[in-house]
Short mmCIF file of C-alpha atoms and ligand atoms in Angstrom, two decimals:
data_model
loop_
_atom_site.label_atom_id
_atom_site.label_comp_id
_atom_site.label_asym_id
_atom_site.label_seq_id
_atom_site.Cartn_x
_atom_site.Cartn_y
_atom_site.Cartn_z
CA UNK B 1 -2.30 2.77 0.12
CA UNK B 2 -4.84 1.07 -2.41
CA UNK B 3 -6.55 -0.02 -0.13
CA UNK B 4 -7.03 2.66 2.08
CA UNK B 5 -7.79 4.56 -0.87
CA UNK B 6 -10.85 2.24 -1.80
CA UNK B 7 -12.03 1.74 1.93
CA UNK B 8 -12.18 5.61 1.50
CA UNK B 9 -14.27 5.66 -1.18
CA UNK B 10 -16.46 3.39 0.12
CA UNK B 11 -17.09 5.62 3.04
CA UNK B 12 -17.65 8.67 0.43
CA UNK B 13 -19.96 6.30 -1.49
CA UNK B 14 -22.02 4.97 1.85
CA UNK B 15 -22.46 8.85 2.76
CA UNK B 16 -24.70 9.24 -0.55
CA UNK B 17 -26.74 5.95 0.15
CA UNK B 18 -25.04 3.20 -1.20
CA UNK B 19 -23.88 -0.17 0.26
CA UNK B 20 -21.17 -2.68 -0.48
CA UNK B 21 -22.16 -5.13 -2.78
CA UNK B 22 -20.79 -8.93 -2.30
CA UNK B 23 -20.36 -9.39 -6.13
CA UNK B 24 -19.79 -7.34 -9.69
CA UNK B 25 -23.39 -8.60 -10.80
CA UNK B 26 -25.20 -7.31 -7.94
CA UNK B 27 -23.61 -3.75 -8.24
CA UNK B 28 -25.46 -0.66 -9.58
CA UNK B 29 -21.89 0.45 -9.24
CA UNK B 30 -18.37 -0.51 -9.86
CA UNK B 31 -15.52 0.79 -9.02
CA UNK B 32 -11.89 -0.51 -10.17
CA UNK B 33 -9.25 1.07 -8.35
CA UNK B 34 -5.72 0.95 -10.12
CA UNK B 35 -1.92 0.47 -9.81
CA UNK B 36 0.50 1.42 -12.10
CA UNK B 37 3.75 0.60 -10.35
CA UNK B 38 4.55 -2.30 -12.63
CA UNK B 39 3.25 -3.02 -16.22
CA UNK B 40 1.42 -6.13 -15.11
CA UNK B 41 -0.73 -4.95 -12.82
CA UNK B 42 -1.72 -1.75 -15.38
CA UNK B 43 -2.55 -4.13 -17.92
CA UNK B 44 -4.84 -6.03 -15.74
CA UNK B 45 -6.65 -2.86 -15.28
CA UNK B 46 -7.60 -3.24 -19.73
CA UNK B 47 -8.72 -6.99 -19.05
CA UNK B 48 -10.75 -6.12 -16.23
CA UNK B 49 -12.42 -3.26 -17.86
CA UNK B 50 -13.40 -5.34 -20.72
CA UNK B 51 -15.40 -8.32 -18.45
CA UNK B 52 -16.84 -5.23 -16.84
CA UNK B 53 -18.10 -3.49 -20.38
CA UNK B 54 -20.48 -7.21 -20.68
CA UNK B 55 -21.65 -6.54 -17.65
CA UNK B 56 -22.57 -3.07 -18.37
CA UNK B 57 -24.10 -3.92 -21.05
CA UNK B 58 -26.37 -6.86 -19.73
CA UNK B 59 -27.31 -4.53 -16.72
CA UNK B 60 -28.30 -1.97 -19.28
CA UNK B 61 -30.02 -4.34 -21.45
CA UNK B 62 -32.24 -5.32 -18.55
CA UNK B 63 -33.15 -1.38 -17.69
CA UNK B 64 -30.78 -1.33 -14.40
CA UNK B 65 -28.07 0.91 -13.38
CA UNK B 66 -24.90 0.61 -14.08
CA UNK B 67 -21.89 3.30 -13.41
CA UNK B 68 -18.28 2.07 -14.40
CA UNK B 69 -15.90 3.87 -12.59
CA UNK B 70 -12.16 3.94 -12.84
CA UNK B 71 -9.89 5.25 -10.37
CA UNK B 72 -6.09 5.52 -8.80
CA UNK B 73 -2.69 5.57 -10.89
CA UNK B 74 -3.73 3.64 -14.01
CA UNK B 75 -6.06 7.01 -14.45
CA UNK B 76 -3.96 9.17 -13.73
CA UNK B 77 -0.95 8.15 -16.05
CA UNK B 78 -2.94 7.10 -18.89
CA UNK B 79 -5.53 9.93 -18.32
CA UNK B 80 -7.47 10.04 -21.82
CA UNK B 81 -6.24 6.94 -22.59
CA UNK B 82 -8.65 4.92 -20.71
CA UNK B 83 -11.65 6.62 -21.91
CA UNK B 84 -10.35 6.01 -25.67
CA UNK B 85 -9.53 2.70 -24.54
CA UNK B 86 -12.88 1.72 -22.94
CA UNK B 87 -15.58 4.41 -23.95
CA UNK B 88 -17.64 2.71 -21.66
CA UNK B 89 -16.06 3.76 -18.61
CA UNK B 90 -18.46 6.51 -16.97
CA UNK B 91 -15.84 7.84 -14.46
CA UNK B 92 -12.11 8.40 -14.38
CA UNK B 93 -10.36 9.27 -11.29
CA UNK B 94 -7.08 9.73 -10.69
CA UNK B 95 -5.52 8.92 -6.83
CA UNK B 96 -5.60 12.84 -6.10
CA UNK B 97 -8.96 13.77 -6.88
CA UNK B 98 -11.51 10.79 -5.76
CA UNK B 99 -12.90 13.28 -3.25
CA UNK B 100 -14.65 14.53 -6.44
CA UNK B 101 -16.46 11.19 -6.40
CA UNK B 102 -19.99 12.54 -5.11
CA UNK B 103 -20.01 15.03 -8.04
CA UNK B 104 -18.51 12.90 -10.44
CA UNK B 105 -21.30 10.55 -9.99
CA UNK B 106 -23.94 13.41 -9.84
CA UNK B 107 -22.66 14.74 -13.23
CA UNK B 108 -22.74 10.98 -14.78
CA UNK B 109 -26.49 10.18 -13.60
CA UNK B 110 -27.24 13.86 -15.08
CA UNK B 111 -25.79 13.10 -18.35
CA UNK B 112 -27.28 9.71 -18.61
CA UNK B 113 -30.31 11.14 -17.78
CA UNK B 114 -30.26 13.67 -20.73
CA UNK B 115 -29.21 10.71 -23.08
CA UNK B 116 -31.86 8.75 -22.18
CA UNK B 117 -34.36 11.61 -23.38
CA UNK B 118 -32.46 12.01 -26.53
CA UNK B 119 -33.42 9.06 -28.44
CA UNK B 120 -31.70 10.15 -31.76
CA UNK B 121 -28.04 10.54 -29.74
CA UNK B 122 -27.60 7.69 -27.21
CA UNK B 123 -24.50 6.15 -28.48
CA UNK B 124 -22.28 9.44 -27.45
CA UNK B 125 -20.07 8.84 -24.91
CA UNK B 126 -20.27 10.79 -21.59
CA UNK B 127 -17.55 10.00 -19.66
CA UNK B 128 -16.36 12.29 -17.24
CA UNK B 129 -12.47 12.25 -16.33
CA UNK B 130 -10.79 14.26 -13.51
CA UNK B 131 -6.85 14.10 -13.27
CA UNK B 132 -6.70 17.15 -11.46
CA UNK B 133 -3.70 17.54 -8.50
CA UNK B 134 -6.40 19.97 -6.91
CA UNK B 135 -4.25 22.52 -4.50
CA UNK B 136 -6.77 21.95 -1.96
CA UNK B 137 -5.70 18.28 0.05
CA UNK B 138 -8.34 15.59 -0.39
CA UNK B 139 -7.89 14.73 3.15
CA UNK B 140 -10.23 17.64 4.16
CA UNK B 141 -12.80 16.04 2.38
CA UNK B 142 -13.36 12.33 3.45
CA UNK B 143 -15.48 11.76 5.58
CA UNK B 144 -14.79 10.11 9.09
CA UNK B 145 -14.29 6.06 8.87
CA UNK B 146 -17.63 4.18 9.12
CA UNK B 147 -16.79 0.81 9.53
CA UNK B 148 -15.74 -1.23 12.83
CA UNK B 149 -12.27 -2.16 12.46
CA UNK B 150 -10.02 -3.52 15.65
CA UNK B 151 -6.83 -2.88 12.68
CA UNK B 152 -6.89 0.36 10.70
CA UNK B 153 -5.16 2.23 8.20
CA UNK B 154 -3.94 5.99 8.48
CA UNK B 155 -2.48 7.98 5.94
CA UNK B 156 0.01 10.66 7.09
CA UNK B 157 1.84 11.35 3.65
CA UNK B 158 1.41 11.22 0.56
CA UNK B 159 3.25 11.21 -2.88
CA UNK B 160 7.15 11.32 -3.57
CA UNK B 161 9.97 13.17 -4.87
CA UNK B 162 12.28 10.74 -4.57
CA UNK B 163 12.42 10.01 -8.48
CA UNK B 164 14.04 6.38 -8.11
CA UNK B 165 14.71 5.85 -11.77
CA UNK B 166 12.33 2.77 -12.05
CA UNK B 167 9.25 4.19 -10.55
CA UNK B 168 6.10 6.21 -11.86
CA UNK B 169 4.68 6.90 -7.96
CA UNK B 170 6.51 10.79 -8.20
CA UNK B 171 4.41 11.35 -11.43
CA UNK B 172 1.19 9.77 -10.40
CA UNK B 173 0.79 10.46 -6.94
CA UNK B 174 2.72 13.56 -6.75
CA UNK B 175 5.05 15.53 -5.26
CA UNK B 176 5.78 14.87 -0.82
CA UNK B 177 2.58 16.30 1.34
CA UNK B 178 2.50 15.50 4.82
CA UNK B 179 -1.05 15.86 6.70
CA UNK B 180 -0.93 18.19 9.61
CA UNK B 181 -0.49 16.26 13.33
CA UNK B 182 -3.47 17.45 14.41
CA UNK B 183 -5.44 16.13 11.41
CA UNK B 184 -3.88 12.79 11.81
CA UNK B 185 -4.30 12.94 15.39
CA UNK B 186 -7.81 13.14 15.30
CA UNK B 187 -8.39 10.45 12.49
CA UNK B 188 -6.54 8.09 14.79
CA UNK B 189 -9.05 9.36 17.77
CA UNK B 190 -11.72 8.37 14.87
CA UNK B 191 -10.44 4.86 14.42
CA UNK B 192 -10.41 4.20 18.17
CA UNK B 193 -13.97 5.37 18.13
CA UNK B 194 -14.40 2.28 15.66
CA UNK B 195 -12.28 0.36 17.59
CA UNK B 196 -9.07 0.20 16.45
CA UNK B 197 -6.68 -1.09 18.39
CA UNK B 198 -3.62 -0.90 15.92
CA UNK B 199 -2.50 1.46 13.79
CA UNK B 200 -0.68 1.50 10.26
CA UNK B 201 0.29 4.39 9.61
CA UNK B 202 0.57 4.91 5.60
CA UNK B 203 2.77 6.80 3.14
CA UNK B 204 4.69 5.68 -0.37
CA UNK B 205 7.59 8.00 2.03
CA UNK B 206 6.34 7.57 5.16
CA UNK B 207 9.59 8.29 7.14
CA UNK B 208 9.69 11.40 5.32
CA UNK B 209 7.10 12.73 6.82
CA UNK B 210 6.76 16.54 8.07
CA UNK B 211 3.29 17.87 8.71
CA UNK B 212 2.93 20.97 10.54
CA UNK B 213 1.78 21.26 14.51
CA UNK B 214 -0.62 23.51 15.60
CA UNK B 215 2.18 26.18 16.15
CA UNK B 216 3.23 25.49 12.01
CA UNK B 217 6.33 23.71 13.38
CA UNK B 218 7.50 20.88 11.34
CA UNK B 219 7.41 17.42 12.88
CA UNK B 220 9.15 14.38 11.87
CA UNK B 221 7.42 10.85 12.01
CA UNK B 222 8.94 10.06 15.67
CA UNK B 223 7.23 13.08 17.39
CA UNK B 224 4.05 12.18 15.26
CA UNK B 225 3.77 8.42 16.50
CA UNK B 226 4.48 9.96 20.32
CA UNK B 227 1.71 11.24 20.21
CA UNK B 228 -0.25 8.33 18.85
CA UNK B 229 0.70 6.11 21.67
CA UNK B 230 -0.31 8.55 24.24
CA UNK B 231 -3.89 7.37 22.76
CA UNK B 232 -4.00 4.56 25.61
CA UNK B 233 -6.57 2.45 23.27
CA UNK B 234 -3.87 2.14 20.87
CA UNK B 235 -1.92 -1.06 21.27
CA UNK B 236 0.10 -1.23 18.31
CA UNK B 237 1.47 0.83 16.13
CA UNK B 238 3.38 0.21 11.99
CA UNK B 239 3.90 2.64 9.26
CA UNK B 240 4.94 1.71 6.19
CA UNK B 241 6.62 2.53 3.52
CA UNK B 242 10.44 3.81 4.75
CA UNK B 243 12.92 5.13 2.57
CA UNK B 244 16.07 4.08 3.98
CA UNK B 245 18.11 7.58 4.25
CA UNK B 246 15.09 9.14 5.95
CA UNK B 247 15.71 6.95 9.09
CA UNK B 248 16.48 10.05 11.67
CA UNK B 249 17.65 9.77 14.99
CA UNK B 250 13.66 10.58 16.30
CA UNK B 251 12.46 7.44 14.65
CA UNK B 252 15.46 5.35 16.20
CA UNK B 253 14.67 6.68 19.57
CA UNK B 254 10.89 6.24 19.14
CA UNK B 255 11.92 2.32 18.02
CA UNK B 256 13.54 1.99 21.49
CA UNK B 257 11.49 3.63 23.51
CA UNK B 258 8.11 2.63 22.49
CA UNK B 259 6.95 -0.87 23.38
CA UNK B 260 3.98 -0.02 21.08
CA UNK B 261 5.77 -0.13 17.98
CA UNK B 262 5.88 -3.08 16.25
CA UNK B 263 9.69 -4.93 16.58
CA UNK B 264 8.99 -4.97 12.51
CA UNK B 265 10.23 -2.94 9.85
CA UNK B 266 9.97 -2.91 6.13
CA UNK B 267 12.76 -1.09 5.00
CA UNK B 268 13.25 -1.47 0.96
CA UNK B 269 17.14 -1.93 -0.02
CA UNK B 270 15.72 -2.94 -3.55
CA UNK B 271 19.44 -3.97 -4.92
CA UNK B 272 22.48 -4.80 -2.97
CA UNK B 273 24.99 -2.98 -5.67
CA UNK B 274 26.02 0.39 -5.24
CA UNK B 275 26.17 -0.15 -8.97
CA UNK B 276 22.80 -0.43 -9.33
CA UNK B 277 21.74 1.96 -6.08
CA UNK B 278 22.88 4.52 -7.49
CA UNK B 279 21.76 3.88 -11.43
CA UNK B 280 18.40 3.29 -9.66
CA UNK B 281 18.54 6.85 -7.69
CA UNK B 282 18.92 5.50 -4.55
CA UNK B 283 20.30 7.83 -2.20
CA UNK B 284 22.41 5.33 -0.03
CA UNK B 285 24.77 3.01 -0.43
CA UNK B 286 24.84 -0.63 0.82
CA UNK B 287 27.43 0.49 3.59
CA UNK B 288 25.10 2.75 4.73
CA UNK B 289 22.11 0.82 4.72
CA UNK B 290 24.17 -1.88 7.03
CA UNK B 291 24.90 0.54 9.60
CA UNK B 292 21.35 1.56 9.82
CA UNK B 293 20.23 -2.08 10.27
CA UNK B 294 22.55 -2.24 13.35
CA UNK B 295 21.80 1.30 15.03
CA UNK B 296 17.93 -0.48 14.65
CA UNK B 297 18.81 -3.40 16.18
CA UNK B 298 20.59 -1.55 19.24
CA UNK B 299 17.61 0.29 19.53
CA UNK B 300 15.14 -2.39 19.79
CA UNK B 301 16.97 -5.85 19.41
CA UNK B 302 14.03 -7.50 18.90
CA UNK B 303 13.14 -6.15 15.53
CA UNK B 304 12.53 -7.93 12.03
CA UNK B 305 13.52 -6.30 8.74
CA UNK B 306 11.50 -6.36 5.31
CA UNK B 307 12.52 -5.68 2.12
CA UNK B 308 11.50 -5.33 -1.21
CA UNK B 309 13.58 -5.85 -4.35
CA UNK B 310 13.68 -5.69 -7.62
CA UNK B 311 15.74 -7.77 -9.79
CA UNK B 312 17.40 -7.05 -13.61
CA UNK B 313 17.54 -3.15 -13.18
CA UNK B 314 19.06 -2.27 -17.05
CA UNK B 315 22.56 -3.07 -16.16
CA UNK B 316 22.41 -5.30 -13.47
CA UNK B 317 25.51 -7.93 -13.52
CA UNK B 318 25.97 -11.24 -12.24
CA UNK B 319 28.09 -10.10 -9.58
CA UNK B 320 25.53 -6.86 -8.97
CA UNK B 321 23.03 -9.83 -8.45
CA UNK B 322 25.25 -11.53 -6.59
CA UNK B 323 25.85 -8.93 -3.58
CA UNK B 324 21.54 -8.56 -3.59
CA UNK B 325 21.98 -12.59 -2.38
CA UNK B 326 24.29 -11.11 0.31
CA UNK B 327 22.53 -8.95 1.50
CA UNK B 328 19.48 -10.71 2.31
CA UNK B 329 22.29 -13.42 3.91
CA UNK B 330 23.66 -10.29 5.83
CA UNK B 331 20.41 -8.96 7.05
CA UNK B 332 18.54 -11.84 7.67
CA UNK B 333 15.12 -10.39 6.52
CA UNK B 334 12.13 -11.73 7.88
CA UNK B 335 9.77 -10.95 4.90
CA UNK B 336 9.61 -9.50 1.37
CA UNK B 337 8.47 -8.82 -1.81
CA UNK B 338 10.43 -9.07 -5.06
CA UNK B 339 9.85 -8.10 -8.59
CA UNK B 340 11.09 -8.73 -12.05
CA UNK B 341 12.35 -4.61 -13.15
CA UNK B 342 9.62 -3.43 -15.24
CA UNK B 343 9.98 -0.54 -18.02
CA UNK B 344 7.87 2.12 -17.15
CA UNK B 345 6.59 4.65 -19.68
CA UNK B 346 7.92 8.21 -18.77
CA UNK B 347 10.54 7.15 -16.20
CA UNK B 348 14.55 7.42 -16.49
CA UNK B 349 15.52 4.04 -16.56
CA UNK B 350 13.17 2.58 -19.43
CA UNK B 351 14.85 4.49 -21.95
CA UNK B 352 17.84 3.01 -21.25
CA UNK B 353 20.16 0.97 -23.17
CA UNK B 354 21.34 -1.47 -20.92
CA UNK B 355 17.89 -3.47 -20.45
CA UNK B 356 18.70 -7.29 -19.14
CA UNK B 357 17.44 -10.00 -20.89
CA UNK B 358 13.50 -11.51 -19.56
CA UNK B 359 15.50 -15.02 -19.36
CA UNK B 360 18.06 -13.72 -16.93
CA UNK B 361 14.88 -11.57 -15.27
CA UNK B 362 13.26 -14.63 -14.53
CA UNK B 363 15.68 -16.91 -13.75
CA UNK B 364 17.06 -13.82 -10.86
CA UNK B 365 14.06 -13.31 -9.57
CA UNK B 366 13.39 -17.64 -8.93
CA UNK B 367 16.98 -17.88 -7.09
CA UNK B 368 15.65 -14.67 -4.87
CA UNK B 369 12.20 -15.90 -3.77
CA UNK B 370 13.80 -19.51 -3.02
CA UNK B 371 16.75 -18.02 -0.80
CA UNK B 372 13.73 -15.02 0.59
CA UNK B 373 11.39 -17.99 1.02
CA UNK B 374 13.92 -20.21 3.25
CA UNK B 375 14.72 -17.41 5.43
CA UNK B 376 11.05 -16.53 5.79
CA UNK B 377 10.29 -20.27 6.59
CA UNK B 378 12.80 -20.70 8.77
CA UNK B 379 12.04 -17.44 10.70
CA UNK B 380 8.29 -18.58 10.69
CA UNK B 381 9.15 -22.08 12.27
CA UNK B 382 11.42 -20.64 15.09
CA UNK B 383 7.74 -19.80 16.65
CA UNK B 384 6.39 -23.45 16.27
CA UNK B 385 5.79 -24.31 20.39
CA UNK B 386 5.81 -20.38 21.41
CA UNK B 387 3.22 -18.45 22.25
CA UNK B 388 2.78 -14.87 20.32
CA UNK B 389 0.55 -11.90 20.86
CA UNK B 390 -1.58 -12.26 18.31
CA UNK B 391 -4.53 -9.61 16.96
CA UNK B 392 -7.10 -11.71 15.66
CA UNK B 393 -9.57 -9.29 13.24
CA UNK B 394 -10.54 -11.36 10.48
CA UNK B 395 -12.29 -15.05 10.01
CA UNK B 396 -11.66 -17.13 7.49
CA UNK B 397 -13.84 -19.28 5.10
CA UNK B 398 -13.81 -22.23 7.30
CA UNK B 399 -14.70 -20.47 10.07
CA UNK B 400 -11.15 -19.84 12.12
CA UNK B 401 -9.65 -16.98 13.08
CA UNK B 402 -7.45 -15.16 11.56
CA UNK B 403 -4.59 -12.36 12.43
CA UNK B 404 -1.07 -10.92 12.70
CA UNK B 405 1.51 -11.15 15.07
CA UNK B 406 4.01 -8.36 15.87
CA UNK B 407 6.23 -9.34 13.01
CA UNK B 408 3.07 -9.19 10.78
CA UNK B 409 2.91 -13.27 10.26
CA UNK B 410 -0.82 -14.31 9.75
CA UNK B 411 -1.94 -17.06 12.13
CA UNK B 412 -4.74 -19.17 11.27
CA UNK B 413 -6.33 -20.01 14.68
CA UNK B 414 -9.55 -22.71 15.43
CA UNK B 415 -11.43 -19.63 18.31
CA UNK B 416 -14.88 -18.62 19.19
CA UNK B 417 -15.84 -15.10 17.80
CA UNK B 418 -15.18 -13.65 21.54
CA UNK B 419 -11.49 -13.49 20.79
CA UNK B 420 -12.31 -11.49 17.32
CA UNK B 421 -11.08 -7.87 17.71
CA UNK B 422 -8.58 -8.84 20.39
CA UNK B 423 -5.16 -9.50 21.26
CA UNK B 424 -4.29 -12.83 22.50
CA UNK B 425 -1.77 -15.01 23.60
CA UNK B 426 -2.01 -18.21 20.72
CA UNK B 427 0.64 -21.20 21.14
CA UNK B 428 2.29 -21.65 17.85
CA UNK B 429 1.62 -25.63 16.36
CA UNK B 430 2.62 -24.85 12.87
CA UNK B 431 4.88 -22.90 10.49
CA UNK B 432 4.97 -22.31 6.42
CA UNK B 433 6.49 -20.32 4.55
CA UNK B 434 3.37 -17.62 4.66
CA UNK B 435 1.10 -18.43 7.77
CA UNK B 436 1.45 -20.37 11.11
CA UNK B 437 -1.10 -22.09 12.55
CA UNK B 438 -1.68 -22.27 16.37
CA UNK B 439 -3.85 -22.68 18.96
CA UNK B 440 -5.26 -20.65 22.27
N1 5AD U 1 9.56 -2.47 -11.74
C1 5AD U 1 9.55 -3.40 -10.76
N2 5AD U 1 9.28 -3.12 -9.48
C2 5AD U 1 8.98 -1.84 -9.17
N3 5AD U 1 8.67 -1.27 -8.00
C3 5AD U 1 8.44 0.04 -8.22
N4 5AD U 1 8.60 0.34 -9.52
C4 5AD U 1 8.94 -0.83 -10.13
C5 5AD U 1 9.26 -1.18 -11.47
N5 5AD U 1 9.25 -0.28 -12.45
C6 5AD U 1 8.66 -1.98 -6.73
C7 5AD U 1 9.69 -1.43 -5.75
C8 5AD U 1 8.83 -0.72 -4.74
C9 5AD U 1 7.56 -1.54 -4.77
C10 5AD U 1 6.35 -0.86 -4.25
O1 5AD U 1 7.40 -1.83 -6.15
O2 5AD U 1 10.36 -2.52 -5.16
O3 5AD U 1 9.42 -0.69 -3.45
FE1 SF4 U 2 9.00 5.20 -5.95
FE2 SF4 U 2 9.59 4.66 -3.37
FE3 SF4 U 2 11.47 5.61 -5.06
FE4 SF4 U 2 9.50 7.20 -4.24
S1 SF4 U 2 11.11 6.27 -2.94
S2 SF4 U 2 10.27 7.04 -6.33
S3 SF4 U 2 7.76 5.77 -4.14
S4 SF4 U 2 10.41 3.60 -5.17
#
């Protein structure tokens, strides 16, 4: 969602004349955009800032622009944090209200303007700082994608009110808001436009999804992505993220009867205790998330799960741990991501008592990765001598190819540009545990 978020901006920030820069020091502008999920990356944000500040100040020094901007979750849970924390930030955004960028940046070169006249007050700080959950949706406001792109984003949904114990998205992105179809329909027809030939469709609850038809019916995620592959252009279609107990029948259905979408589903268990499900707010048990891997895999037998998890929840046993190592035996996941718990500020579960010990953290979270990484690797070399659709969109620094199959591996391919922005067939020569290699 980051990202879509900052190729967003970009688009807001090309509509008022500027243009990517390849590096910091060529900037007259930079803008950080934040997470918050986990205190690591939010602390980054601080360390960042500060390397940025020099720069602000050399730019300065030499009598060139510079605007600091902060935006996304950092922003908006720290709100006048930051600008106590770094004075020097010109503009703080939170992830609800970056369609306020164009004025934002209006008011900043105004009030750096006015500074610059008044020689006897240039040290105040003018920082402007909008946190606002406006009522109107941001989505009305960006502008239509600029860029080429054979492998877009979408966001249908945004927000949560899930309240998993652990995590801060409910209270910095908000409360559930599905876009409208229609509006989503049309960005999609947008994308295609820029040629887009596959789809992710985005959302921190993206199964959860309800937006509105043009009759003010509710419709459910399955109807929505219907109606995306009627757009014959589109060849593939994800969305991403699912909460497990959101799965309806209309998604199953659309998994079976839609070659278009992808035989690849990240569907986070994050624990395999009910223990620590339901300490975490989960809304399912492990029983239930079983039977909903098979009903899947009737549906489309070909499909891969993802996962991600989170290890050392306050409470978490040995044996708690224990039945997370089953389950990723049980359901064979393809890919994942795993994390070390991390307090959060302001959610349920950091004030608890219970917190497990960063040795036990650490060592959990090694014996996960080396049991996710073997499955991944030996998933990945099942493909060595096969040949696999294969969109290739991006090149890399020595010159190959680069793209995903349908199970979202990257494959690193020796091609000539004409296969860029295209699916093709590419024989699988190599496997690791993160990329294959192959040839066409
Ligand atoms: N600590 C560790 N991991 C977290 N996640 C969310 N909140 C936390 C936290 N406090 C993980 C979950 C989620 C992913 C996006 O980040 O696994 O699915
Ligand atoms: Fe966070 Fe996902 Fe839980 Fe929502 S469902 S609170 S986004 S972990």
């Amino acid at each position: 969602m980051n990202v879509y978020d900052s190729e967003k901006m970009l688009d807001i920030m090309k509509n008022l004349g500027y243009q990517t820069a390849e590096t910091p020091e060529e900037a007259d502008m930079v803008l950080l955009n934040t997470c918050h999920i986990r205190e690591k990356a939010a602390e980054k944000v601080f360390s960042d800032l500060g390397r940025l500040k020099s720069l602000k100040q050399t730019r300065e020094a030499e009598g060139k622009d510079f605007i600091l901007a902060v935006t996304g979750c950092v922003v908006q849970a720290e709100d006048n944090e930051i600008l106590r924390r770094a004075p020097y930030v010109d503009i703080a955004l939170g992830p609800q209200a970056y369609h306020k960028l164009p004025e934002m940046v209006a008011k900043i070169i105004r009030k750096k303007e006015l500074n610059a006249k008044d020689k006897n007050n240039n040290k105040k700080n003018i920082g402007v700082i909008n946190t606002d959950f406006p009522t109107d949706s941001k989505f009305d406001f960006l502008p239509a994608p600029m860029d080429k792109k054979s492998n877009a984003f979408l966001a249908i949904q945004e927000g949560c009110d899930k309240f998993c114990a652990y995590c801060v998205v409910p209270y910095t992105r908000g409360i559930e808001y599905s876009r409208p179809v229609e509006d989503v329909l049309k960005e999609a027809r947008l994308l295609v436009e820029k040629g887009a030939i596959e789809i992710n469709l985005l959302g921190q609850n993206v199964n959860a999804y309800h937006g509105e038809d043009d009759s003010g019916k509710e419709r459910s995620l399955g109807y929505l992505i219907r109606k995306i592959a009627e757009i014959d252009e589109i060849k593939r279609i994800r969305y991403t993220t699912s909460y497990p107990s959101e799965m309806d029948e209309e998604i199953i259905e659309a998994h079976r009867d839609i070659e278009k979408i992808m035989p690849y589903l990240h569907l986070p268990i994050q624990a395999g205790s009910d223990n620590v499900l339901k300490a975490m707010n989960r809304r399912y048990s492990v029983k239930q998330y079983m039977e909903l891997v098979e009903k899947l895999r009737k549906a489309r037998p070909d499909i891969g799960f993802a996962s991600d998890f989170i290890v050392g929840f306050p409470g978490e046993s040995d044996e708690d741990f224990k039945e997370t190592l089953k389950v990723v035996n049980d359901v064979d996941y393809i890919q994942a991501y795993s994390f070390k718990y991390s307090p959060r500020p302001g959610t349920p579960a950091a004030s608890l008592k219970n917190q497990v010990d960063e040795k036990i953290k650490i060592e959990r979270l090694d014996i996960l990765q080396e049991l996710l990484n073997q499955k991944q690797l030996q998933f990945n070399q099942s493909f060595v001598g096969k040949k696999v659709p294969v969109l290739l969109d991006s090149k890399g620094s020595q010159g190959q190819l680069i793209g995903r199959t349908p199970y979202m591996q990257n494959v690193h391919v020796k091609a000539e540009d004409k296969y860029l922005d295209k699916i093709t067939d590419v024989e699988i020569v190599k496997a690791s545990p993160n990329a294959l290699s192959g040839k066409i």
